[in-house]
C-alpha positions as a Markdown table, in Angstrom:
| # | Residue | x | y | z |
|---|---|---|---|---|
| 1 | Met | 82.6 | -1.4 | -28.2 |
| 2 | Ala | 81.5 | 2.2 | -29.1 |
| 3 | Phe | 79.8 | 3.4 | -25.3 |
| 4 | Thr | 81.6 | 3.1 | -22.2 |
| 5 | Ile | 80.6 | 0.7 | -20.1 |
| 6 | Lys | 78.6 | 1.9 | -16.3 |
| 7 | Gly | 76.7 | -1.9 | -15.9 |
| 8 | Ile | 77.0 | -5.6 | -16.0 |
| 9 | Val | 74.2 | -7.4 | -15.2 |
| 10 | Phe | 74.8 | -11.6 | -13.7 |
| 11 | Asp | 72.2 | -14.8 | -15.1 |
| 12 | Met | 72.6 | -15.8 | -11.2 |
| 13 | Asp | 72.8 | -20.0 | -11.5 |
| 14 | Asn | 75.2 | -21.5 | -13.7 |
| 15 | Thr | 77.1 | -17.8 | -14.1 |
| 16 | Leu | 77.3 | -16.5 | -10.8 |
| 17 | Leu | 76.9 | -19.5 | -8.1 |
| 18 | His | 77.4 | -23.0 | -9.1 |
| 19 | Ser | 73.4 | -24.3 | -8.2 |
| 20 | Thr | 72.4 | -27.9 | -8.1 |
| 21 | Ile | 68.9 | -27.2 | -9.3 |
| 22 | Asp | 67.8 | -29.8 | -11.0 |
| 23 | Phe | 65.9 | -28.0 | -13.7 |
| 24 | Gly | 65.1 | -31.0 | -15.4 |
| 25 | Ala | 62.7 | -32.0 | -11.9 |
| 26 | Met | 61.2 | -28.6 | -11.6 |
| 27 | Lys | 59.8 | -28.6 | -15.9 |
| 28 | Arg | 58.1 | -31.6 | -15.3 |
| 29 | Asp | 57.4 | -31.5 | -11.8 |
| 30 | Val | 55.6 | -28.5 | -13.4 |
| 31 | Tyr | 53.8 | -29.3 | -15.5 |
| 32 | Asp | 52.6 | -31.9 | -14.2 |
| 33 | Phe | 51.0 | -30.1 | -12.0 |
| 34 | Leu | 50.0 | -27.6 | -14.3 |
| 35 | Cys | 48.7 | -31.3 | -16.8 |
| 36 | His | 46.6 | -32.9 | -13.8 |
| 37 | His | 45.1 | -29.1 | -13.5 |
| 38 | Arg | 43.5 | -28.8 | -17.2 |
| 39 | Ile | 45.7 | -25.3 | -17.3 |
| 40 | Leu | 48.0 | -27.4 | -20.0 |
| 41 | Pro | 47.2 | -30.9 | -22.9 |
| 42 | Gln | 49.1 | -33.5 | -22.5 |
| 43 | Gly | 52.2 | -34.0 | -24.9 |
| 44 | Leu | 54.8 | -30.0 | -24.9 |
| 45 | Ala | 57.5 | -30.6 | -26.4 |
| 46 | Met | 59.5 | -31.5 | -23.6 |
| 47 | Asp | 63.0 | -30.2 | -25.2 |
| 48 | Thr | 62.4 | -27.1 | -27.0 |
| 49 | His | 60.6 | -26.0 | -23.4 |
| 50 | Thr | 61.6 | -24.0 | -20.1 |
| 51 | Thr | 59.7 | -24.2 | -16.9 |
| 52 | Ser | 59.8 | -20.0 | -17.4 |
| 53 | Thr | 58.3 | -21.3 | -20.5 |
| 54 | Ile | 55.9 | -23.8 | -19.2 |
| 55 | Ile | 54.4 | -21.1 | -17.2 |
| 56 | Ala | 53.9 | -18.6 | -19.7 |
| 57 | Glu | 52.1 | -20.1 | -21.9 |
| 58 | Ala | 50.1 | -21.9 | -18.3 |
| 59 | Met | 49.9 | -17.7 | -18.5 |
| 60 | Asn | 48.5 | -17.2 | -20.9 |
| 61 | Thr | 45.6 | -19.4 | -20.9 |
| 62 | Gly | 44.2 | -17.1 | -18.3 |
| 63 | Leu | 43.2 | -20.2 | -16.6 |
| 64 | Leu | 44.6 | -20.2 | -13.6 |
| 65 | Ser | 43.1 | -19.6 | -10.5 |
| 66 | Glu | 45.3 | -17.3 | -7.6 |
| 67 | Asp | 45.6 | -20.8 | -6.2 |
| 68 | Leu | 46.5 | -22.7 | -8.6 |
| 69 | Arg | 49.4 | -19.9 | -9.7 |
| 70 | His | 50.8 | -20.0 | -6.3 |
| 71 | Ala | 51.2 | -23.4 | -5.7 |
| 72 | Met | 52.7 | -23.2 | -8.9 |
| 73 | Trp | 55.3 | -21.0 | -8.1 |
| 74 | Glu | 55.5 | -22.5 | -4.8 |
| 75 | Ile | 57.3 | -25.9 | -6.8 |
| 76 | Ala | 59.1 | -24.0 | -8.1 |
| 77 | Lys | 61.2 | -22.6 | -4.9 |
| 78 | Glu | 60.7 | -25.8 | -3.2 |
| 79 | His | 63.5 | -26.7 | -6.1 |
| 80 | Glu | 65.2 | -23.6 | -5.0 |
| 81 | Met | 65.9 | -23.5 | -2.5 |
| 82 | Arg | 67.3 | -27.3 | -2.5 |
| 83 | Gly | 69.5 | -26.7 | -4.9 |
| 84 | Met | 70.7 | -23.4 | -3.6 |
| 85 | Met | 71.1 | -25.3 | -0.1 |
| 86 | Ser | 74.7 | -26.2 | -1.4 |
| 87 | Ala | 74.9 | -23.7 | -4.0 |
| 88 | Val | 79.5 | -22.4 | -4.7 |
| 89 | Leu | 80.5 | -19.5 | -6.0 |
| 90 | Glu | 81.4 | -20.4 | -9.5 |
| 91 | Ala | 85.1 | -20.4 | -10.1 |
| 92 | Gly | 86.6 | -16.8 | -10.0 |
| 93 | Ala | 83.2 | -15.1 | -9.6 |
| 94 | Ser | 83.5 | -13.2 | -5.9 |
| 95 | Glu | 87.1 | -11.8 | -6.9 |
| 96 | Leu | 85.1 | -10.8 | -10.3 |
| 97 | Val | 82.7 | -8.8 | -8.3 |
| 98 | Gln | 85.2 | -7.5 | -5.5 |
| 99 | Gln | 87.1 | -5.7 | -8.6 |
| 100 | Leu | 84.2 | -4.1 | -10.0 |
| 101 | Tyr | 82.2 | -3.0 | -7.4 |
| 102 | Gly | 82.0 | 0.6 | -7.6 |
| 103 | Gln | 83.7 | 0.8 | -10.7 |
| 104 | Leu | 79.7 | -0.3 | -12.5 |
| 105 | His | 76.7 | -0.9 | -11.5 |
| 106 | Leu | 76.5 | -4.4 | -11.2 |
| 107 | Ala | 72.9 | -6.2 | -11.3 |
| 108 | Ile | 71.7 | -9.0 | -11.2 |
| 109 | Val | 67.8 | -11.3 | -12.7 |
| 110 | Thr | 67.0 | -14.6 | -12.1 |
| 111 | Asn | 64.1 | -16.8 | -12.8 |
| 112 | Asn | 64.8 | -17.7 | -9.3 |
| 113 | Ala | 62.3 | -16.1 | -6.4 |
| 114 | Val | 64.2 | -13.4 | -5.2 |
| 115 | Glu | 64.1 | -15.9 | -1.5 |
| 116 | Ala | 66.3 | -17.8 | -2.7 |
| 117 | Ala | 68.5 | -16.4 | -4.3 |
| 118 | Val | 69.5 | -13.7 | -1.7 |
| 119 | Ala | 69.3 | -16.6 | 0.8 |
| 120 | Ala | 72.6 | -18.3 | -2.1 |
| 121 | Leu | 73.9 | -15.3 | -2.3 |
| 122 | Glu | 74.2 | -14.5 | 1.3 |
| 123 | Glu | 75.5 | -17.7 | 2.5 |
| 124 | Asn | 78.4 | -17.6 | -0.2 |
| 125 | Lys | 79.0 | -14.2 | 0.9 |
| 126 | Ile | 78.5 | -11.1 | -2.4 |
| 127 | Ala | 74.8 | -10.3 | -1.5 |
| 128 | His | 76.4 | -6.8 | -1.2 |
| 129 | Tyr | 78.3 | -6.3 | -3.9 |
| 130 | Phe | 75.0 | -6.2 | -5.8 |
| 131 | Asp | 73.5 | -2.2 | -6.9 |
| 132 | Leu | 70.3 | -4.8 | -7.7 |
| 133 | Ile | 69.1 | -8.6 | -7.5 |
| 134 | Ile | 65.3 | -8.9 | -10.2 |
| 135 | Gly | 64.4 | -12.4 | -8.7 |
| 136 | Arg | 60.6 | -13.4 | -10.6 |
| 137 | Glu | 58.6 | -11.4 | -8.4 |
| 138 | Ala | 59.5 | -8.3 | -10.0 |
| 139 | Met | 58.7 | -9.3 | -13.7 |
| 140 | Gly | 55.6 | -9.3 | -15.5 |
| 141 | Leu | 57.4 | -12.1 | -17.2 |
| 142 | Leu | 60.5 | -14.6 | -16.9 |
| 143 | Lys | 63.4 | -15.0 | -19.2 |
| 144 | Pro | 63.4 | -15.2 | -22.6 |
| 145 | Ala | 60.9 | -12.4 | -22.1 |
| 146 | Pro | 62.8 | -8.7 | -21.1 |
| 147 | Asp | 61.1 | -8.2 | -18.4 |
| 148 | Gly | 63.7 | -8.6 | -15.8 |
| 149 | Tyr | 66.3 | -6.8 | -18.1 |
| 150 | Met | 63.8 | -4.0 | -18.3 |
| 151 | Glu | 63.6 | -3.4 | -14.8 |
| 152 | Val | 66.8 | -2.8 | -14.6 |
| 153 | Leu | 67.4 | 0.1 | -17.3 |
| 154 | Lys | 64.2 | 1.6 | -15.1 |
| 155 | His | 65.8 | 1.4 | -12.0 |
| 156 | Phe | 69.3 | 3.6 | -13.8 |
| 157 | Pro | 67.5 | 6.0 | -16.3 |
| 158 | His | 70.4 | 7.6 | -16.8 |
| 159 | Thr | 71.9 | 4.5 | -18.3 |
| 160 | Ser | 70.8 | 3.6 | -21.6 |
| 161 | Pro | 71.0 | 0.1 | -22.5 |
| 162 | Glu | 73.9 | -0.1 | -25.0 |
| 163 | Glu | 76.1 | 1.0 | -21.5 |
| 164 | Trp | 75.2 | -2.3 | -20.0 |
| 165 | Leu | 76.5 | -6.3 | -20.9 |
| 166 | Ser | 75.3 | -9.1 | -19.7 |
| 167 | Val | 76.4 | -13.0 | -19.4 |
| 168 | Gly | 74.7 | -16.1 | -18.7 |
| 169 | Asp | 75.2 | -19.1 | -19.4 |
| 170 | Ala | 71.2 | -20.3 | -21.2 |
| 171 | Trp | 69.6 | -18.4 | -23.8 |
| 172 | Val | 66.5 | -17.4 | -21.9 |
| 173 | Asp | 69.3 | -15.5 | -20.7 |
| 174 | Gly | 70.7 | -14.5 | -24.4 |
| 175 | Lys | 67.3 | -14.1 | -25.4 |
| 176 | Ala | 65.6 | -12.0 | -22.9 |
| 177 | Ser | 68.8 | -9.3 | -22.9 |
| 178 | Glu | 68.4 | -8.3 | -26.7 |
| 179 | Ser | 65.4 | -8.3 | -26.4 |
| 180 | Ala | 66.1 | -5.2 | -24.8 |
| 181 | Gly | 68.8 | -3.9 | -26.5 |
| 182 | Ile | 71.2 | -5.2 | -24.2 |
| 183 | Ser | 75.0 | -7.1 | -25.4 |
| 184 | Phe | 74.9 | -10.1 | -24.4 |
| 185 | Ile | 78.3 | -12.0 | -23.5 |
| 186 | Ser | 77.7 | -16.4 | -23.4 |
| 187 | Tyr | 79.2 | -17.5 | -20.2 |
| 188 | Arg | 80.0 | -21.1 | -21.2 |
| 189 | Gly | 77.3 | -20.9 | -23.6 |
| 190 | Asp | 75.6 | -24.1 | -25.3 |
| 191 | Ile | 76.4 | -21.5 | -28.4 |
| 192 | Ala | 75.0 | -23.9 | -30.9 |
| 193 | Arg | 71.8 | -24.4 | -29.1 |
| 194 | Met | 71.1 | -20.3 | -28.8 |
| 195 | Asn | 71.7 | -19.1 | -32.3 |
| 196 | Ser | 69.1 | -21.7 | -32.9 |
| 197 | Met | 66.9 | -20.5 | -30.2 |
| 198 | Gly | 68.5 | -17.2 | -32.1 |
| 199 | Val | 70.8 | -16.5 | -30.4 |
| 200 | Phe | 74.0 | -14.4 | -31.4 |
| 201 | Pro | 76.1 | -13.4 | -28.4 |
| 202 | Phe | 78.0 | -10.2 | -28.3 |
| 203 | Ala | 80.8 | -12.5 | -26.5 |
| 204 | Glu | 81.8 | -15.7 | -26.2 |
| 205 | Ile | 84.3 | -16.9 | -22.1 |
| 206 | Gln | 84.6 | -19.9 | -20.3 |
| 207 | His | 86.0 | -18.0 | -17.1 |
| 208 | Ile | 83.9 | -15.4 | -15.9 |
| 209 | Gln | 86.9 | -12.9 | -14.9 |
| 210 | Glu | 87.3 | -12.7 | -18.9 |
| 211 | Val | 84.1 | -9.8 | -18.8 |
| 212 | Val | 86.4 | -7.3 | -17.4 |
| 213 | Gly | 88.6 | -8.0 | -21.7 |
| 214 | Tyr | 85.2 | -6.7 | -22.4 |
| 215 | Leu | 84.7 | -3.2 | -20.4 |
| 216 | Gln | 88.7 | -1.3 | -21.3 |
| 217 | Pro | 88.9 | 1.5 | -21.3 |
| 218 | Arg | 86.1 | 1.9 | -18.0 |
| 219 | Ile | 88.4 | -1.0 | -16.0 |
| 220 | Thr | 91.7 | -0.4 | -15.0 |
| 221 | Lys | 94.1 | -2.5 | -12.8 |
């Protein structure tokens, strides 16, 4: 890579933390709530949607009152808090962030509520390694929109998108980071699924510590 890497943006769920959030149930519960209140129609193709894209559809209708918006987010937050209670670190994640701490800017962008994210990171004793944790409250639109990654770039105005890498397991992570101009590394991702959604990772890794191999010559042993 022609640029010296100055920072990494990590996804959280199933990238740094192996959570037990039931994303399928979250998606169904949010969608059922929105259908019940006639915000969205029945019959959306669930296999092509995530919770975040369903919420984006609902926001775009202009029909969500403040009370309904709050109730919708509470459904998602309940699933997140439940799943994060038993979250454990991905193998090698603690060692990686300890190695990179102080050498690179480290950030997290997650569609989760920041309260749930910080609680899980603190429970696993890695929250203090990160310069910035962006939860959904700091985004206009959730991933796959690039808003969270743009917030990271705004926070570090002395850096350019080319000086960052993004690591995540899902197509929404790749779409969001690529749209912000940040090269994306897939961590144990479904590459066929990513490609079908227009995401083409800069690299593919199976172990989180393999990230270090893409940071040379910035990071040295």
